[in-house]
PDB file of C-alpha atoms in Angstrom:
ATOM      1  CA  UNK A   4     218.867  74.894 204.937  1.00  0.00           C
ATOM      2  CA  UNK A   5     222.535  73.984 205.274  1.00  0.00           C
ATOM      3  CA  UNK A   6     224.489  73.240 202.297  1.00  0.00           C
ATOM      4  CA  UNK A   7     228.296  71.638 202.776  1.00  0.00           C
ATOM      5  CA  UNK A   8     231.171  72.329 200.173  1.00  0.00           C
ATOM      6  CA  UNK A   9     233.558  69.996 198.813  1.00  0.00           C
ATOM      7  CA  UNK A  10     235.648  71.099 201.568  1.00  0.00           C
ATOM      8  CA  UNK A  11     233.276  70.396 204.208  1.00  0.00           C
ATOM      9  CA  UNK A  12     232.507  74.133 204.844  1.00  0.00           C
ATOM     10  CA  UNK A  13     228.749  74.801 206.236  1.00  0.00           C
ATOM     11  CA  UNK A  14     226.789  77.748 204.158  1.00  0.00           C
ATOM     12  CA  UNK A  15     223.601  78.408 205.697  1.00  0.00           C
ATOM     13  CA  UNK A  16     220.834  79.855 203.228  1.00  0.00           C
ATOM     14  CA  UNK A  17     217.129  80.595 203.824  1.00  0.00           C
ATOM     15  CA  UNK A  18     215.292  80.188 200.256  1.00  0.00           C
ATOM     16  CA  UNK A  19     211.942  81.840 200.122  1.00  0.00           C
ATOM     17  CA  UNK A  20     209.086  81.915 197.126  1.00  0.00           C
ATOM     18  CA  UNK A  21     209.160  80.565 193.181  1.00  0.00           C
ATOM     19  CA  UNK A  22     210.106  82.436 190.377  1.00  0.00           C
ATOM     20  CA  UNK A  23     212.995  84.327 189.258  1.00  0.00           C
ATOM     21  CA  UNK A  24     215.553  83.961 191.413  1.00  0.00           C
ATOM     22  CA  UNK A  25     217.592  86.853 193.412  1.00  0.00           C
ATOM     23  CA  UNK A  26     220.485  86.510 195.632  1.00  0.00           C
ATOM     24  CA  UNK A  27     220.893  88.440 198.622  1.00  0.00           C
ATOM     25  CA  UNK A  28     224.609  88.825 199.563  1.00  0.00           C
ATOM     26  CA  UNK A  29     225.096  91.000 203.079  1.00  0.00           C
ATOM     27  CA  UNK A  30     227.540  93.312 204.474  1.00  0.00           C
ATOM     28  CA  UNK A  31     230.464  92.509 206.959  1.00  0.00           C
ATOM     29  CA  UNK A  32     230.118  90.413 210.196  1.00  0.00           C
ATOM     30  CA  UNK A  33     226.401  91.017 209.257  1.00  0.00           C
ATOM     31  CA  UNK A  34     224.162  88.294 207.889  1.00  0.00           C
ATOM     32  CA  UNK A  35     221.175  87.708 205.910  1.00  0.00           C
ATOM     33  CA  UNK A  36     218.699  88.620 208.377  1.00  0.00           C
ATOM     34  CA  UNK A  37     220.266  92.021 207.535  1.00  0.00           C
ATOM     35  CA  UNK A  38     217.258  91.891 204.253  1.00  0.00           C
ATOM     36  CA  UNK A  39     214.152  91.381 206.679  1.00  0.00           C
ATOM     37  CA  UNK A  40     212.489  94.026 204.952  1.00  0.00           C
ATOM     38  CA  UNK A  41     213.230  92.352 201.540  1.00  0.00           C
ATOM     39  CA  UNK A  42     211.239  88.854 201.916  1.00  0.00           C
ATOM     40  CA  UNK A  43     208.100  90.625 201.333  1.00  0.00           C
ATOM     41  CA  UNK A  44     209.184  89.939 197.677  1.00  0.00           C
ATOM     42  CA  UNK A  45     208.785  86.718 198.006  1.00  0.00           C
ATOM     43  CA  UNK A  46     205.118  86.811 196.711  1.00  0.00           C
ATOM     44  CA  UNK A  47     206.493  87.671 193.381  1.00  0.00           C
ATOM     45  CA  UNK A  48     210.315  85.321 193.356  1.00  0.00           C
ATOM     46  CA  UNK A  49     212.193  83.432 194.476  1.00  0.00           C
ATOM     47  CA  UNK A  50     214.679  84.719 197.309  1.00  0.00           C
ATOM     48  CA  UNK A  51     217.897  83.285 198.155  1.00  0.00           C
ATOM     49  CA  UNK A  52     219.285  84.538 201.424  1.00  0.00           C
ATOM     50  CA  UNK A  53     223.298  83.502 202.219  1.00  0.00           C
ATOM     51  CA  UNK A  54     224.904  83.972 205.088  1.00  0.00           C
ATOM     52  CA  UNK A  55     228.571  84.063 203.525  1.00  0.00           C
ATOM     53  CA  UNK A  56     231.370  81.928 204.990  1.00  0.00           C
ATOM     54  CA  UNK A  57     232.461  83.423 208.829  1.00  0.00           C
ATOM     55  CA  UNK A  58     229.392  85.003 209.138  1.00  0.00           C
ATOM     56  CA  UNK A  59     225.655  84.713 210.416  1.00  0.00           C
ATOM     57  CA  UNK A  60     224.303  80.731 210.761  1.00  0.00           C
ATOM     58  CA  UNK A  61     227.331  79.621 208.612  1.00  0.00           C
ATOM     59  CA  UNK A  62     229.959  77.781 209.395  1.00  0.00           C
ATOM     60  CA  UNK A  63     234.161  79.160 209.922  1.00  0.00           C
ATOM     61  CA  UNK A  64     235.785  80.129 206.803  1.00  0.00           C
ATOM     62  CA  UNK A  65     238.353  77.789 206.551  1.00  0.00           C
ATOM     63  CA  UNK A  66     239.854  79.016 203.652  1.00  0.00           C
ATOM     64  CA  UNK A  67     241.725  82.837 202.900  1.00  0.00           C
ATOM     65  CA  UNK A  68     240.052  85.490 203.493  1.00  0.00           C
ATOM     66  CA  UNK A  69     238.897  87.467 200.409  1.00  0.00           C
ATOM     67  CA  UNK A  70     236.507  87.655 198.006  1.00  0.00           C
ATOM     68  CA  UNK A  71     237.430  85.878 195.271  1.00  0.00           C
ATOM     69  CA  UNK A  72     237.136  82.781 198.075  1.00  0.00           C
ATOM     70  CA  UNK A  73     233.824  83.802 198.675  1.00  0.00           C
ATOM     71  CA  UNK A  74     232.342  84.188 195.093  1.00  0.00           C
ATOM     72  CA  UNK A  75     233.972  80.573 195.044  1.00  0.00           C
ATOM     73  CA  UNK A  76     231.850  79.146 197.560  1.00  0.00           C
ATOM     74  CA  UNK A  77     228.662  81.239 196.348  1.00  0.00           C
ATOM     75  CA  UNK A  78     229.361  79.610 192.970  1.00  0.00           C
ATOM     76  CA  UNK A  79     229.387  76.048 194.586  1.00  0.00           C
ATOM     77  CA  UNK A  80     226.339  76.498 196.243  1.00  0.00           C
ATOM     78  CA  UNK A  81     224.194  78.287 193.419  1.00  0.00           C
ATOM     79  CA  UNK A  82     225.108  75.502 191.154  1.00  0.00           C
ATOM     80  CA  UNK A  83     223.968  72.959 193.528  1.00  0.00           C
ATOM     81  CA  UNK A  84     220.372  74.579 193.346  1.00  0.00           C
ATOM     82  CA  UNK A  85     221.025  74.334 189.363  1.00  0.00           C
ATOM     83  CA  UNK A  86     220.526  78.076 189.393  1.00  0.00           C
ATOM     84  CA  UNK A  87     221.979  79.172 185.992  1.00  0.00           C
ATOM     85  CA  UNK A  88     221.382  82.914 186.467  1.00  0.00           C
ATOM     86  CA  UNK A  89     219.947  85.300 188.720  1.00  0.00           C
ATOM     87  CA  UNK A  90     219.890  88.908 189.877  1.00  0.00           C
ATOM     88  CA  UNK A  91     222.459  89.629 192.845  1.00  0.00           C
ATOM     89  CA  UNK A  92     221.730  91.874 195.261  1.00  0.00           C
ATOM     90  CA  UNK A  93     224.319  93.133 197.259  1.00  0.00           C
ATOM     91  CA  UNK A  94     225.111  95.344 200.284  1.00  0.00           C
ATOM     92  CA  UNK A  95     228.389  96.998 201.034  1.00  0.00           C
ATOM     93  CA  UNK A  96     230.409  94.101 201.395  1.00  0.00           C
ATOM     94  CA  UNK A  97     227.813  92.156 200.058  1.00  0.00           C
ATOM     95  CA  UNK A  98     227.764  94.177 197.128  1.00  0.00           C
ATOM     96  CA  UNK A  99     231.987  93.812 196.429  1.00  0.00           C
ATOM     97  CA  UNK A 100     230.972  89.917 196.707  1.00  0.00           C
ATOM     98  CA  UNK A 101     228.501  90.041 194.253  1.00  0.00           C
ATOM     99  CA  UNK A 102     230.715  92.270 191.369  1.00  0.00           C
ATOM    100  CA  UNK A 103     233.706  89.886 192.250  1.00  0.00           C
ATOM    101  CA  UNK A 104     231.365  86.895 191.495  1.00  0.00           C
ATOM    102  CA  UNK A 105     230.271  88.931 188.386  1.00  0.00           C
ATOM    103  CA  UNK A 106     233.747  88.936 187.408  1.00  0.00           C
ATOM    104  CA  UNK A 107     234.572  85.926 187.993  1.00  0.00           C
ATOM    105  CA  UNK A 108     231.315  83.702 186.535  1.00  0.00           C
ATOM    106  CA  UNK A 109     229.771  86.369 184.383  1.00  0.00           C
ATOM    107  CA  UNK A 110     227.827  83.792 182.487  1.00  0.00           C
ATOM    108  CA  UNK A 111     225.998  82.757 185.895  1.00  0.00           C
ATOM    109  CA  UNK A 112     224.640  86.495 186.395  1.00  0.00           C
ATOM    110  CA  UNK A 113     221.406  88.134 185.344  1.00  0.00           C
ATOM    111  CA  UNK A 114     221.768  91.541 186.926  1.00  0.00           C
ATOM    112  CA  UNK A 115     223.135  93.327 189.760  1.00  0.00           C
ATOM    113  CA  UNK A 116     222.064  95.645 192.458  1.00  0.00           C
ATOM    114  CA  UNK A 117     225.293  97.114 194.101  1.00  0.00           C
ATOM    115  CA  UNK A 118     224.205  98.887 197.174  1.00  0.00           C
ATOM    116  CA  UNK A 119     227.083 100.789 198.910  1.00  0.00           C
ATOM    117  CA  UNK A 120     229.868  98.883 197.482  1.00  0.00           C
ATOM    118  CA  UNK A 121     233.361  99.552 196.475  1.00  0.00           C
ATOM    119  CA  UNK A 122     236.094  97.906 194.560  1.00  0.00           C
ATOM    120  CA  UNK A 123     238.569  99.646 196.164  1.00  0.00           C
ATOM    121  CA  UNK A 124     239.340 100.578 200.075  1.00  0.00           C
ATOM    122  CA  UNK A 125     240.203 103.884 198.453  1.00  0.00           C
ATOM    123  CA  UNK A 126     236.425 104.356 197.535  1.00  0.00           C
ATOM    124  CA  UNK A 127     235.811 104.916 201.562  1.00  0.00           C
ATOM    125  CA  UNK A 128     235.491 108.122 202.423  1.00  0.00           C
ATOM    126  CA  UNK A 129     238.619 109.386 205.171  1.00  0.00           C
ATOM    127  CA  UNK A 130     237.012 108.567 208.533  1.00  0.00           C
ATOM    128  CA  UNK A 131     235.237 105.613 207.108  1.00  0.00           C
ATOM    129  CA  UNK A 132     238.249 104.178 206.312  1.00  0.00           C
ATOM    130  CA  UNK A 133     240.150 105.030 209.781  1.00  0.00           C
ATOM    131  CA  UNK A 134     237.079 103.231 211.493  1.00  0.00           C
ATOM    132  CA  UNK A 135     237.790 100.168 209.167  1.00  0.00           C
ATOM    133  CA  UNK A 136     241.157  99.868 210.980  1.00  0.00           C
ATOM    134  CA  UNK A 137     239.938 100.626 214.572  1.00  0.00           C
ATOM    135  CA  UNK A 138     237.107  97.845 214.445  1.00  0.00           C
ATOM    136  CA  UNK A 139     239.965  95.586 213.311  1.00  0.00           C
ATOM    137  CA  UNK A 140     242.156  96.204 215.574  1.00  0.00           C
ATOM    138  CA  UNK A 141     239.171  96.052 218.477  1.00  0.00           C
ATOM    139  CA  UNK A 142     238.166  92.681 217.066  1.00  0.00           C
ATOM    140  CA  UNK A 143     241.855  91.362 217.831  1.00  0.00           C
ATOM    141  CA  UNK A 144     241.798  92.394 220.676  1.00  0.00           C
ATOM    142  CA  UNK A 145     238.763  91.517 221.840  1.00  0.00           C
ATOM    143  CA  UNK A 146     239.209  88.311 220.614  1.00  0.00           C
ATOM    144  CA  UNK A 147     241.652  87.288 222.642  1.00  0.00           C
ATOM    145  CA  UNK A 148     238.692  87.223 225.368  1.00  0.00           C
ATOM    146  CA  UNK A 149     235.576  86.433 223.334  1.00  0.00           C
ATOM    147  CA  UNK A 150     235.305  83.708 220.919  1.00  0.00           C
ATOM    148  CA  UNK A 151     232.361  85.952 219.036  1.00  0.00           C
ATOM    149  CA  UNK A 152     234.835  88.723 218.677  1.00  0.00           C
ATOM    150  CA  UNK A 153     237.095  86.422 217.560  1.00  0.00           C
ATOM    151  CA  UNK A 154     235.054  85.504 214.612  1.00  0.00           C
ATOM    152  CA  UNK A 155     234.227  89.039 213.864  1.00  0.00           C
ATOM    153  CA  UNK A 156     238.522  89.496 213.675  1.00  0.00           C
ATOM    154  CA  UNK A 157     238.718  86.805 210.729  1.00  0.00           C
ATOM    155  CA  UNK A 158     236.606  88.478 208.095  1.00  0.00           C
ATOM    156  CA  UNK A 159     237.037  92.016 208.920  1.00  0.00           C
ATOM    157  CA  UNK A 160     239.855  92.357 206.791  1.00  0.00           C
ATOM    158  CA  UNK A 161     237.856  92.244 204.416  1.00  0.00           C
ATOM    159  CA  UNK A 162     236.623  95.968 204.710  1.00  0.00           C
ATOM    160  CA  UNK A 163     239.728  96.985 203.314  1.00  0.00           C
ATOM    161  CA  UNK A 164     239.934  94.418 200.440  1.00  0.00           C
ATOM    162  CA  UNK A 165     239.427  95.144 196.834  1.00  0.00           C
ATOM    163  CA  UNK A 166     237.782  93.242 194.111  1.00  0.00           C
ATOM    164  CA  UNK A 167     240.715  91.235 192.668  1.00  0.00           C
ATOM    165  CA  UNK A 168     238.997  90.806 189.052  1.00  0.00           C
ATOM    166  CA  UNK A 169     240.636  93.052 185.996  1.00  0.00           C
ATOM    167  CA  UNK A 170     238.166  96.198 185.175  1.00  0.00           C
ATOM    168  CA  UNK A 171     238.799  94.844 181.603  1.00  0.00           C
ATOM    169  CA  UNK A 172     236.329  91.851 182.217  1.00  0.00           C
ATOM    170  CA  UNK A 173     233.169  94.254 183.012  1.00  0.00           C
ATOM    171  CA  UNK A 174     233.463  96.334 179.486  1.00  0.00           C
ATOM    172  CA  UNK A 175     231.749  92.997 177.900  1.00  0.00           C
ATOM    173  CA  UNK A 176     229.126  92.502 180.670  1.00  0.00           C
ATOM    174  CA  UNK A 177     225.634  92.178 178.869  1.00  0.00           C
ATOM    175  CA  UNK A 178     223.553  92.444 181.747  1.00  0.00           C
ATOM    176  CA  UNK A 179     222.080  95.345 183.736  1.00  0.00           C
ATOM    177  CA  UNK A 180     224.133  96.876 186.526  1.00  0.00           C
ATOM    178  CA  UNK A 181     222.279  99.626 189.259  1.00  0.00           C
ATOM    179  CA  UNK A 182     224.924 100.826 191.704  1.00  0.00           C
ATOM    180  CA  UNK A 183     222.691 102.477 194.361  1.00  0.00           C
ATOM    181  CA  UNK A 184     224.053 104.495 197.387  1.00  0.00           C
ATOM    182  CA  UNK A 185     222.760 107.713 199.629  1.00  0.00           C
ATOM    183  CA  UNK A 186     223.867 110.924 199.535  1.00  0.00           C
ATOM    184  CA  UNK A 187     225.410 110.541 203.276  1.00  0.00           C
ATOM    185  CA  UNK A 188     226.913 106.973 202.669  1.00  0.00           C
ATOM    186  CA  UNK A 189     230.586 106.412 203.627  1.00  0.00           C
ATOM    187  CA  UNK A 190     231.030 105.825 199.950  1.00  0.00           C
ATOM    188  CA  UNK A 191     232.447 108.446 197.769  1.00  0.00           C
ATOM    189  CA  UNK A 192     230.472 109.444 194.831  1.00  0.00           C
ATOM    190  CA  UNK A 193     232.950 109.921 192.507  1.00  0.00           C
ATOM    191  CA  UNK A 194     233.605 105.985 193.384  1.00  0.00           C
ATOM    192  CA  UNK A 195     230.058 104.224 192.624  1.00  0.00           C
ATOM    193  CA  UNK A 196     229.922 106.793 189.867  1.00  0.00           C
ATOM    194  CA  UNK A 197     232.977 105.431 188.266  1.00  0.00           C
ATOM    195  CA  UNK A 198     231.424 101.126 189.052  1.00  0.00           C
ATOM    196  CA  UNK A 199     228.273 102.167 187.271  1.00  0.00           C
ATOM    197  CA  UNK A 200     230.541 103.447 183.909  1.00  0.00           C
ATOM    198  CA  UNK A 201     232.508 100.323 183.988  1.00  0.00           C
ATOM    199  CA  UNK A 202     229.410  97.978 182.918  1.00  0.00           C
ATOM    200  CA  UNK A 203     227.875  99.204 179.210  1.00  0.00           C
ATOM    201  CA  UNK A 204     224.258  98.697 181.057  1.00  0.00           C
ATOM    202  CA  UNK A 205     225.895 100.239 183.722  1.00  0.00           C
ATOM    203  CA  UNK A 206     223.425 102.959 186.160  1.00  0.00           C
ATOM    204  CA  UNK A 207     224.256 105.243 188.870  1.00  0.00           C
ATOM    205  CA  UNK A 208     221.541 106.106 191.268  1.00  0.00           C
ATOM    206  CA  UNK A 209     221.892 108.386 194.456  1.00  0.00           C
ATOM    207  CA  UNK A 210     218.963 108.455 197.220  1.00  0.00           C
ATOM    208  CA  UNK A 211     218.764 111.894 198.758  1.00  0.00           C
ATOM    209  CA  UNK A 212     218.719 111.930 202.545  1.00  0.00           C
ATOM    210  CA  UNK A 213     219.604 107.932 202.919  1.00  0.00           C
ATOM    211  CA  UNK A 214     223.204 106.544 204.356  1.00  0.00           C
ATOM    212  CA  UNK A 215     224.736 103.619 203.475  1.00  0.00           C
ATOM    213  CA  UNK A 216     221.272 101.560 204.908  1.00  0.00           C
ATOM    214  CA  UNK A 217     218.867 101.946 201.738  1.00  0.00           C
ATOM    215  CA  UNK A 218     217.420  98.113 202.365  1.00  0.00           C
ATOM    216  CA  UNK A 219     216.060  98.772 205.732  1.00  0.00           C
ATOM    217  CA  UNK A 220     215.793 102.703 206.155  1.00  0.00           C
ATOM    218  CA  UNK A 221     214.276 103.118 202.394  1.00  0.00           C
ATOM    219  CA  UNK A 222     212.695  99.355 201.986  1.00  0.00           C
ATOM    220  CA  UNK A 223     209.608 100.598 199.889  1.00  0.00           C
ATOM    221  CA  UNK A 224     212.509 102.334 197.318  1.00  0.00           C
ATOM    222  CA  UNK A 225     214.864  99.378 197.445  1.00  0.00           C
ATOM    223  CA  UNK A 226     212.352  96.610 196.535  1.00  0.00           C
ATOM    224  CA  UNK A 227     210.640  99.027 193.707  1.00  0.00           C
ATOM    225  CA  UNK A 228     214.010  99.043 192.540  1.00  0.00           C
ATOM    226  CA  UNK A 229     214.440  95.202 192.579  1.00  0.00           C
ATOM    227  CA  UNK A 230     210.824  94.397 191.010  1.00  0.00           C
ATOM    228  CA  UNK A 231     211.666  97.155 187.868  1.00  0.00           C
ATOM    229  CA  UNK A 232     215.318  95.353 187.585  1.00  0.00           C
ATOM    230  CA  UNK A 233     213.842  91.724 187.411  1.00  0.00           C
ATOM    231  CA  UNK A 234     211.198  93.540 184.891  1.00  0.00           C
ATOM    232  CA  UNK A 235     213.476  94.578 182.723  1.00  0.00           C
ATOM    233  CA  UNK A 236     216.037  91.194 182.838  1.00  0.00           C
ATOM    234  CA  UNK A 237     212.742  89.284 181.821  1.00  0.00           C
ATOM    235  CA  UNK A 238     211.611  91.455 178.876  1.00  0.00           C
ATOM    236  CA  UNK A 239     215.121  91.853 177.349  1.00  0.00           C
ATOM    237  CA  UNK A 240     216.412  87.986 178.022  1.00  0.00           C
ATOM    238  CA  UNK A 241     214.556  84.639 179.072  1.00  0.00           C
ATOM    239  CA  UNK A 242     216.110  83.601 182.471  1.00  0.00           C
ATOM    240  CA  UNK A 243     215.676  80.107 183.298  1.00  0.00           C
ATOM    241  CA  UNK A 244     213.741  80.070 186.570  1.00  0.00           C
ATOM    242  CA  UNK A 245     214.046  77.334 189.247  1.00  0.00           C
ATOM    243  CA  UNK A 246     211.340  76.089 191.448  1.00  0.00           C
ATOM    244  CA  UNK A 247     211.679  75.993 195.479  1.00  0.00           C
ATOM    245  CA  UNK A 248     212.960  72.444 196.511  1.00  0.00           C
ATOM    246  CA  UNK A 249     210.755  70.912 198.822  1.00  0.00           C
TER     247      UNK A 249
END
């Protein structure tokens, strides 16, 4: 379905299942199709799937280019499915979106599943963070050529963005918070090991032999790890759940 903000951007979201609801948030100049191996869990929920702003099915983002624009938009649309709260599952960049939105609308979150993400470019391993710069800089240039690269140029910045929300605000955060990455991932350890102690439910978990791919290359892990989370949020707090619109 297409959903249109106040300011006339175009969001494109697949919504799959009933139940409790999860949001899928992707990585950069990726889009949702990027969880494939996640709708299976649609038997059991109700899955959101967002393409974010500049990416995917949606439409330009019109706006700057951040995150705290983003968890903007994802608020906008959420609340026009009168989802209250729900377990966000992010990747990478996904996963940056989905701790700014924490940040930012706290009350609106259930849980989070923070798969390779970091709140600072600093968190990026050395040659990680040198390729950052070089796809850029090959996405300007490109651009200039191809309108597809040029799209790819206007939200790649945000690879080296960091969450613009004060650490402060996560020390209060009642809800559970897994940050989940491989032992090869471009993230540093020390990094998601220093997220997960920010949030009092806070949990670090580290996949031996994965990268920074756990949804597709470990599938049968990551949605074990999403059915326990949802477990949990339901035994500790009554979510309100909302029903698939026809």
């Amino acid at each position: 379905m297409e959903f249109y903000r106040k300011s006339g951007e175009r969001i494109h979201v697949d919504i799959l299942g009933e139940g409790f609801p999860i949001v899928f948030l992707h990585g950069n100049n990726l889009q949702s199709s990027y969880f494939a191996k996640q709708r299976v869990l649609e038997k059991e929920f109700q899955l959101i799937f967002v393409d974010s702003l500049g990416h995917g099915k949606s439409g330009e983002l019109q706006g700057e280019t951040s995150f705290a624009y983003l968890a903007d938009s994802l608020k906008e649309l959420l609340s026009s499915l009168s989802i209250e709260k729900c377990l966000l599952v992010g990747h990478s960049d996904g996963a940056n979106l989905a701790l700014e939105y924490a940040g930012r609308h706290g009350e609106r979150v259930a849980g989070i599943l923070a798969n390779s993400g970091n709140i600072s470019f600093s968190g990026l391993k050395l040659l990680p963070r040198y390729a950052c710069y070089l796809e850029e800089w090959l996405y300007l240039f490109l651009g200039l050529f191809l309108p597809a690269f040029k799209r790819k140029s206007r939200v790649s910045p945000l690879l080296r963005e960091n969450v613009d929300v004060p650490k402060e605000i996560f020390r209060k955060a009642p809800y559970p918070v897994v940050v989940l990455v491989g032992d090869r991932d471009m993230i540093k350890r020390k990094h998601s090991m220093a997220i997960a102690k920010l949030f009092p439910k806070g949990k670090f978990l580290e996949r031996k032999g994965q990268g920074h791919n756990i949804p597709k290359k470990d599938s049968a892990y990551f949605n074990r790890l999403i059915e326990k989370m949802v477990q949990g949020i339901q035994l500790e707090t009554p979510v309100s759940i909302v029903r698939r619109k026809n």
